[in-house]
Amino acid sequence: MPIGAAVLLAATMLFATAANAADAPKISDTLQQRIVACTTCHGVHGEGTPGSGYFPRLAGKPAAYLARQMQDFQNGLRKYAPMEYTVRQLSPAYMQEIAEYFAAQQVPYSRSPLPPVSAATLQRGEQLVSKGDPARKIPACASCHGSQLTGVQPSTPGLVGLPYDYLSAQLGSWRTHTRGTVAPDCMAVIANRLGDSDITAVAAALASRQLPDDTHAQAAGSVTPPLPCGVLGATGDGT
C-alpha cells in the first residue's frame, strides 16, 4: 500500500474511533452507578430478592460485617464466583464505602418462600435459635446475633428476614469449607456441630420468625459471644 494511502487510512480510522467515542453514552460516576453489580442481585436498596429465596438482604446490616464479607470473597475465604469476580479489583476504601451505603438503607422486609416443614421441625429450630443445645456445645443463635436476631454492632449480622434457602446454604457452606472467615472461625465450629436436620430446622425457624418492632442491630458490647470469633477480635470465653 502506498505511504499516502496508509496515512489516509490511519487518519480515517482514528477519526472513526474518536467519533464513536464521542457518540458513546456517558456513564455517571456516582455510587448508585458503581453499585449496579450489587443491586442487580440484592435489590436497589439492598432489600434482597425474596422471590429468589437466595440473594440476602444487605440493607441495615452492620457496615463492618458487610465490608468483611467483601474482603472474604476477595481473599478466597468465601466462595461464590459472581461475588469473587465483582470484588476482585475493589480497594478497601471502596468496599467500605459500599458497606456504609447499604448499612444506612432502611427499607421494608419481605417474606421469602418457605418449604413445608413439620411443627416438630419448627419447634426444634426454635430451640436451637433461642436456647441452643448445651449437650452438643451448640450455642443459641441469639447468644451471638442478639436477643431479637437483629444483629449486634459492629460486626454481627441480623438473621431475621433472611430466606430459608440462603440460611440453609450458608450453614452448609461452613461445613464444606466454601465459606469461611478469619480465624478463629466460630461459625465454622458451630455449623460442624449441626446435623442436616438441625440445619433444616434452624433455617426454617429463622425464615418464619416474626419481625420485631425494632429491626436495628443491638448496640456494641451488649452481647458476649460464647466462642472466640476472629471477626470480633477473638472475644468470648472459649467454652
mmCIF file of C-alpha atoms in Angstrom:
data_model
loop_
_atom_site.group_PDB
_atom_site.id
_atom_site.type_symbol
_atom_site.label_atom_id
_atom_site.label_comp_id
_atom_site.label_asym_id
_atom_site.label_seq_id
_atom_site.Cartn_x
_atom_site.Cartn_y
_atom_site.Cartn_z
ATOM 1 C CA MET A 1 0.000 0.000 0.000
ATOM 2 C CA PRO A 2 1.432 3.465 -0.899
ATOM 3 C CA ILE A 3 2.551 5.527 2.075
ATOM 4 C CA GLY A 4 0.000 8.254 1.344
ATOM 5 C CA ALA A 5 -2.850 5.770 1.275
ATOM 6 C CA ALA A 6 -1.660 4.184 4.523
ATOM 7 C CA VAL A 7 -1.565 7.577 6.243
ATOM 8 C CA LEU A 8 -5.051 8.379 4.946
ATOM 9 C CA LEU A 9 -6.379 5.013 6.191
ATOM 10 C CA ALA A 10 -4.848 5.543 9.632
ATOM 11 C CA ALA A 11 -6.285 9.034 9.850
ATOM 12 C CA THR A 12 -9.722 7.737 8.832
ATOM 13 C CA MET A 13 -9.611 5.002 11.492
ATOM 14 C CA LEU A 14 -8.568 7.470 14.199
ATOM 15 C CA PHE A 15 -11.382 9.821 13.185
ATOM 16 C CA ALA A 16 -13.905 6.991 13.275
ATOM 17 C CA THR A 17 -12.694 5.866 16.722
ATOM 18 C CA ALA A 18 -12.958 9.411 18.062
ATOM 19 C CA ALA A 19 -16.430 9.803 16.562
ATOM 20 C CA ASN A 20 -17.611 6.534 18.125
ATOM 21 C CA ALA A 21 -16.203 7.578 21.495
ATOM 22 C CA ALA A 22 -17.994 10.910 21.230
ATOM 23 C CA ASP A 23 -21.274 9.152 20.395
ATOM 24 C CA ALA A 24 -20.949 6.627 23.264
ATOM 25 C CA PRO A 25 -23.314 7.360 26.157
ATOM 26 C CA LYS A 26 -21.579 8.817 29.191
ATOM 27 C CA ILE A 27 -21.855 6.802 32.395
ATOM 28 C CA SER A 28 -22.211 8.945 35.501
ATOM 29 C CA ASP A 29 -19.597 8.383 38.195
ATOM 30 C CA THR A 30 -21.986 8.051 41.130
ATOM 31 C CA LEU A 31 -22.131 5.489 43.887
ATOM 32 C CA GLN A 32 -25.506 4.299 42.592
ATOM 33 C CA GLN A 33 -23.956 3.613 39.190
ATOM 34 C CA ARG A 34 -20.930 1.886 40.679
ATOM 35 C CA ILE A 35 -23.021 -0.469 42.815
ATOM 36 C CA VAL A 36 -25.179 -1.686 39.934
ATOM 37 C CA ALA A 37 -23.339 -5.008 40.149
ATOM 38 C CA CYS A 38 -24.579 -5.272 43.756
ATOM 39 C CA THR A 39 -28.141 -4.064 43.262
ATOM 40 C CA THR A 40 -28.770 -6.335 40.275
ATOM 41 C CA CYS A 41 -28.974 -9.292 42.678
ATOM 42 C CA HIS A 42 -29.516 -7.690 46.088
ATOM 43 C CA GLY A 43 -32.099 -5.054 45.146
ATOM 44 C CA VAL A 44 -31.879 -1.310 44.551
ATOM 45 C CA HIS A 45 -31.581 -0.546 48.273
ATOM 46 C CA GLY A 46 -30.132 -3.890 49.324
ATOM 47 C CA GLU A 47 -33.541 -5.234 50.278
ATOM 48 C CA GLY A 48 -32.675 -8.636 48.831
ATOM 49 C CA THR A 49 -34.703 -10.600 46.299
ATOM 50 C CA PRO A 50 -37.145 -12.615 48.404
ATOM 51 C CA GLY A 51 -38.697 -14.333 45.398
ATOM 52 C CA SER A 52 -35.386 -15.978 44.548
ATOM 53 C CA GLY A 53 -35.066 -17.482 48.005
ATOM 54 C CA TYR A 54 -31.334 -16.963 47.867
ATOM 55 C CA PHE A 55 -29.972 -13.427 47.495
ATOM 56 C CA PRO A 56 -29.877 -11.982 51.015
ATOM 57 C CA ARG A 57 -30.809 -8.588 52.375
ATOM 58 C CA LEU A 58 -27.914 -6.163 52.809
ATOM 59 C CA ALA A 59 -29.905 -3.149 53.988
ATOM 60 C CA GLY A 60 -29.336 -2.228 57.603
ATOM 61 C CA LYS A 61 -26.661 -4.808 58.293
ATOM 62 C CA PRO A 62 -23.599 -3.521 60.194
ATOM 63 C CA ALA A 63 -21.115 -1.869 57.839
ATOM 64 C CA ALA A 64 -18.150 -3.744 59.327
ATOM 65 C CA TYR A 65 -19.893 -7.054 58.619
ATOM 66 C CA LEU A 66 -20.660 -6.118 55.004
ATOM 67 C CA ALA A 67 -17.108 -4.909 54.386
ATOM 68 C CA ARG A 68 -15.711 -8.116 55.901
ATOM 69 C CA GLN A 69 -17.808 -10.270 53.577
ATOM 70 C CA MET A 70 -16.425 -8.471 50.521
ATOM 71 C CA GLN A 71 -12.901 -8.908 51.880
ATOM 72 C CA ASP A 72 -13.532 -12.617 52.475
ATOM 73 C CA PHE A 73 -14.706 -13.065 48.881
ATOM 74 C CA GLN A 74 -11.674 -11.129 47.685
ATOM 75 C CA ASN A 75 -9.276 -13.197 49.794
ATOM 76 C CA GLY A 76 -10.750 -16.556 48.805
ATOM 77 C CA LEU A 77 -12.186 -17.333 52.233
ATOM 78 C CA ARG A 78 -15.720 -17.265 50.900
ATOM 79 C CA LYS A 79 -16.565 -18.935 47.580
ATOM 80 C CA TYR A 80 -19.152 -17.710 45.083
ATOM 81 C CA ALA A 81 -17.850 -16.948 41.604
ATOM 82 C CA PRO A 82 -20.048 -13.897 40.782
ATOM 83 C CA MET A 83 -19.141 -12.206 44.072
ATOM 84 C CA GLU A 84 -15.473 -13.117 43.779
ATOM 85 C CA TYR A 85 -15.381 -11.520 40.323
ATOM 86 C CA THR A 86 -17.325 -8.439 41.431
ATOM 87 C CA VAL A 87 -14.998 -7.527 44.311
ATOM 88 C CA ARG A 88 -11.702 -8.692 42.784
ATOM 89 C CA GLN A 89 -10.376 -5.221 41.928
ATOM 90 C CA LEU A 90 -12.049 -3.179 44.678
ATOM 91 C CA SER A 91 -9.905 -1.237 47.125
ATOM 92 C CA PRO A 92 -10.554 -1.430 50.886
ATOM 93 C CA ALA A 93 -11.810 2.175 50.848
ATOM 94 C CA TYR A 94 -14.234 1.398 48.019
ATOM 95 C CA MET A 95 -15.579 -1.683 49.797
ATOM 96 C CA GLN A 96 -16.058 0.344 52.966
ATOM 97 C CA GLU A 97 -17.996 2.982 51.015
ATOM 98 C CA ILE A 98 -20.294 0.314 49.573
ATOM 99 C CA ALA A 99 -20.752 -1.254 53.013
ATOM 100 C CA GLU A 100 -21.688 2.064 54.602
ATOM 101 C CA TYR A 101 -24.200 2.779 51.837
ATOM 102 C CA PHE A 102 -26.104 -0.469 52.365
ATOM 103 C CA ALA A 103 -25.808 -0.295 56.151
ATOM 104 C CA ALA A 104 -27.619 3.052 56.050
ATOM 105 C CA GLN A 105 -30.552 1.775 53.960
ATOM 106 C CA GLN A 106 -33.842 1.346 55.796
ATOM 107 C CA VAL A 107 -36.410 -0.436 53.635
ATOM 108 C CA PRO A 108 -39.283 -2.808 54.452
ATOM 109 C CA TYR A 109 -38.696 -6.530 54.825
ATOM 110 C CA SER A 110 -40.436 -9.050 52.567
ATOM 111 C CA ARG A 111 -41.154 -12.701 53.236
ATOM 112 C CA SER A 112 -39.424 -15.425 51.228
ATOM 113 C CA PRO A 113 -40.796 -18.846 50.225
ATOM 114 C CA LEU A 114 -40.651 -21.454 52.978
ATOM 115 C CA PRO A 115 -40.754 -25.196 52.229
ATOM 116 C CA PRO A 116 -43.313 -27.309 54.083
ATOM 117 C CA VAL A 117 -41.856 -28.436 57.384
ATOM 118 C CA SER A 118 -43.414 -30.167 60.361
ATOM 119 C CA ALA A 119 -44.345 -28.498 63.616
ATOM 120 C CA ALA A 120 -41.702 -30.655 65.320
ATOM 121 C CA THR A 121 -39.023 -29.318 62.964
ATOM 122 C CA LEU A 122 -40.021 -25.720 63.681
ATOM 123 C CA GLN A 123 -40.014 -26.456 67.406
ATOM 124 C CA ARG A 124 -36.520 -27.954 67.188
ATOM 125 C CA GLY A 125 -35.352 -24.963 65.181
ATOM 126 C CA GLU A 126 -36.752 -22.500 67.688
ATOM 127 C CA GLN A 127 -34.985 -24.380 70.491
ATOM 128 C CA LEU A 128 -31.633 -24.098 68.684
ATOM 129 C CA VAL A 129 -32.250 -20.444 67.836
ATOM 130 C CA SER A 130 -33.258 -19.394 71.340
ATOM 131 C CA LYS A 131 -31.551 -21.879 73.684
ATOM 132 C CA GLY A 132 -29.062 -23.904 71.647
ATOM 133 C CA ASP A 133 -28.148 -27.471 72.568
ATOM 134 C CA PRO A 134 -25.745 -27.399 75.546
ATOM 135 C CA ALA A 135 -25.206 -31.173 75.479
ATOM 136 C CA ARG A 136 -23.670 -30.841 71.990
ATOM 137 C CA LYS A 137 -21.981 -27.494 72.751
ATOM 138 C CA ILE A 138 -24.182 -25.689 70.262
ATOM 139 C CA PRO A 139 -24.824 -22.126 71.460
ATOM 140 C CA ALA A 140 -28.111 -20.383 70.728
ATOM 141 C CA CYS A 141 -28.169 -18.187 67.629
ATOM 142 C CA ALA A 142 -29.455 -15.417 69.893
ATOM 143 C CA SER A 143 -26.334 -15.607 72.069
ATOM 144 C CA CYS A 144 -24.326 -14.002 69.240
ATOM 145 C CA HIS A 145 -26.864 -12.416 66.887
ATOM 146 C CA GLY A 146 -28.860 -10.608 69.567
ATOM 147 C CA SER A 147 -31.980 -11.345 71.570
ATOM 148 C CA GLN A 148 -34.213 -10.441 68.612
ATOM 149 C CA LEU A 149 -31.827 -11.879 65.978
ATOM 150 C CA THR A 150 -31.339 -8.387 64.509
ATOM 151 C CA GLY A 151 -27.541 -8.439 64.793
ATOM 152 C CA VAL A 152 -25.064 -6.629 67.012
ATOM 153 C CA GLN A 153 -22.831 -3.720 66.122
ATOM 154 C CA PRO A 154 -20.236 -3.519 64.747
ATOM 155 C CA SER A 155 -19.757 -6.904 63.051
ATOM 156 C CA THR A 156 -22.575 -9.389 63.734
ATOM 157 C CA PRO A 157 -25.363 -9.594 61.132
ATOM 158 C CA GLY A 158 -29.072 -9.904 61.705
ATOM 159 C CA LEU A 159 -30.713 -13.217 60.810
ATOM 160 C CA VAL A 160 -34.388 -12.224 60.765
ATOM 161 C CA GLY A 161 -35.875 -11.761 57.332
ATOM 162 C CA LEU A 162 -33.297 -13.910 55.543
ATOM 163 C CA PRO A 163 -34.547 -16.528 53.045
ATOM 164 C CA TYR A 164 -34.691 -20.194 54.057
ATOM 165 C CA ASP A 165 -32.616 -21.272 51.038
ATOM 166 C CA TYR A 166 -29.907 -18.746 51.819
ATOM 167 C CA LEU A 167 -29.723 -19.657 55.509
ATOM 168 C CA SER A 168 -29.510 -23.398 54.891
ATOM 169 C CA ALA A 169 -26.981 -22.913 52.075
ATOM 170 C CA GLN A 170 -24.692 -20.792 54.240
ATOM 171 C CA LEU A 171 -24.727 -23.220 57.154
ATOM 172 C CA GLY A 172 -23.881 -25.957 54.677
ATOM 173 C CA SER A 173 -21.109 -23.831 53.175
ATOM 174 C CA TRP A 174 -19.389 -23.501 56.545
ATOM 175 C CA ARG A 175 -19.436 -27.286 56.843
ATOM 176 C CA THR A 176 -17.952 -27.790 53.354
ATOM 177 C CA HIS A 177 -15.368 -25.002 53.747
ATOM 178 C CA THR A 178 -16.786 -22.951 50.876
ATOM 179 C CA ARG A 179 -17.494 -20.184 53.357
ATOM 180 C CA GLY A 180 -15.046 -19.067 55.973
ATOM 181 C CA THR A 181 -13.572 -16.004 57.623
ATOM 182 C CA VAL A 182 -10.582 -15.021 59.712
ATOM 183 C CA ALA A 183 -9.593 -17.455 62.447
ATOM 184 C CA PRO A 184 -10.885 -18.459 64.859
ATOM 185 C CA ASP A 185 -13.957 -19.046 62.688
ATOM 186 C CA CYS A 186 -16.678 -19.535 65.285
ATOM 187 C CA MET A 187 -19.443 -20.114 62.750
ATOM 188 C CA ALA A 188 -17.494 -22.955 61.134
ATOM 189 C CA VAL A 189 -17.174 -24.582 64.561
ATOM 190 C CA ILE A 190 -20.901 -24.237 65.261
ATOM 191 C CA ALA A 191 -22.031 -25.351 61.795
ATOM 192 C CA ASN A 192 -19.967 -28.511 62.064
ATOM 193 C CA ARG A 193 -21.746 -29.415 65.276
ATOM 194 C CA LEU A 194 -25.116 -29.253 63.498
ATOM 195 C CA GLY A 195 -26.660 -32.225 61.734
ATOM 196 C CA ASP A 196 -28.538 -31.971 58.455
ATOM 197 C CA SER A 197 -31.881 -31.965 60.252
ATOM 198 C CA ASP A 198 -30.629 -29.223 62.587
ATOM 199 C CA ILE A 199 -29.773 -27.000 59.619
ATOM 200 C CA THR A 200 -33.239 -27.513 58.143
ATOM 201 C CA ALA A 201 -34.818 -26.723 61.500
ATOM 202 C CA VAL A 202 -32.758 -23.586 62.173
ATOM 203 C CA ALA A 203 -33.242 -22.198 58.663
ATOM 204 C CA ALA A 204 -36.995 -22.815 58.811
ATOM 205 C CA ALA A 205 -37.358 -21.279 62.275
ATOM 206 C CA LEU A 206 -35.407 -18.160 61.323
ATOM 207 C CA ALA A 207 -37.119 -17.701 57.957
ATOM 208 C CA SER A 208 -40.578 -17.995 59.530
ATOM 209 C CA ARG A 209 -39.880 -15.833 62.561
ATOM 210 C CA GLN A 210 -41.955 -12.689 63.015
ATOM 211 C CA LEU A 211 -40.042 -9.444 62.678
ATOM 212 C CA PRO A 212 -39.565 -7.415 65.870
ATOM 213 C CA ASP A 213 -40.808 -3.838 66.018
ATOM 214 C CA ASP A 214 -37.209 -2.589 66.048
ATOM 215 C CA THR A 215 -35.058 -4.314 63.436
ATOM 216 C CA HIS A 216 -31.893 -2.296 64.098
ATOM 217 C CA ALA A 217 -28.760 -4.114 65.269
ATOM 218 C CA GLN A 218 -28.149 -4.080 69.021
ATOM 219 C CA ALA A 219 -25.528 -1.769 70.461
ATOM 220 C CA ALA A 220 -21.883 -2.787 70.513
ATOM 221 C CA GLY A 221 -20.913 -4.572 73.724
ATOM 222 C CA SER A 222 -24.463 -5.728 74.501
ATOM 223 C CA VAL A 223 -23.577 -9.377 73.750
ATOM 224 C CA THR A 224 -20.676 -11.542 74.935
ATOM 225 C CA PRO A 225 -20.168 -14.327 72.377
ATOM 226 C CA PRO A 226 -19.830 -17.841 73.833
ATOM 227 C CA LEU A 227 -16.987 -18.747 71.449
ATOM 228 C CA PRO A 228 -13.848 -16.906 70.309
ATOM 229 C CA CYS A 229 -14.578 -15.229 66.962
ATOM 230 C CA GLY A 230 -11.802 -13.756 64.867
ATOM 231 C CA VAL A 231 -14.104 -11.198 63.258
ATOM 232 C CA LEU A 232 -14.897 -9.875 66.749
ATOM 233 C CA GLY A 233 -11.294 -9.692 67.875
ATOM 234 C CA ALA A 234 -11.375 -13.234 69.319
ATOM 235 C CA THR A 235 -13.755 -12.209 72.100
ATOM 236 C CA GLY A 236 -15.625 -14.777 74.140
ATOM 237 C CA ASP A 237 -14.634 -17.181 76.855
ATOM 238 C CA GLY A 238 -13.761 -20.070 74.546
ATOM 239 C CA THR A 239 -16.025 -22.610 76.188
#
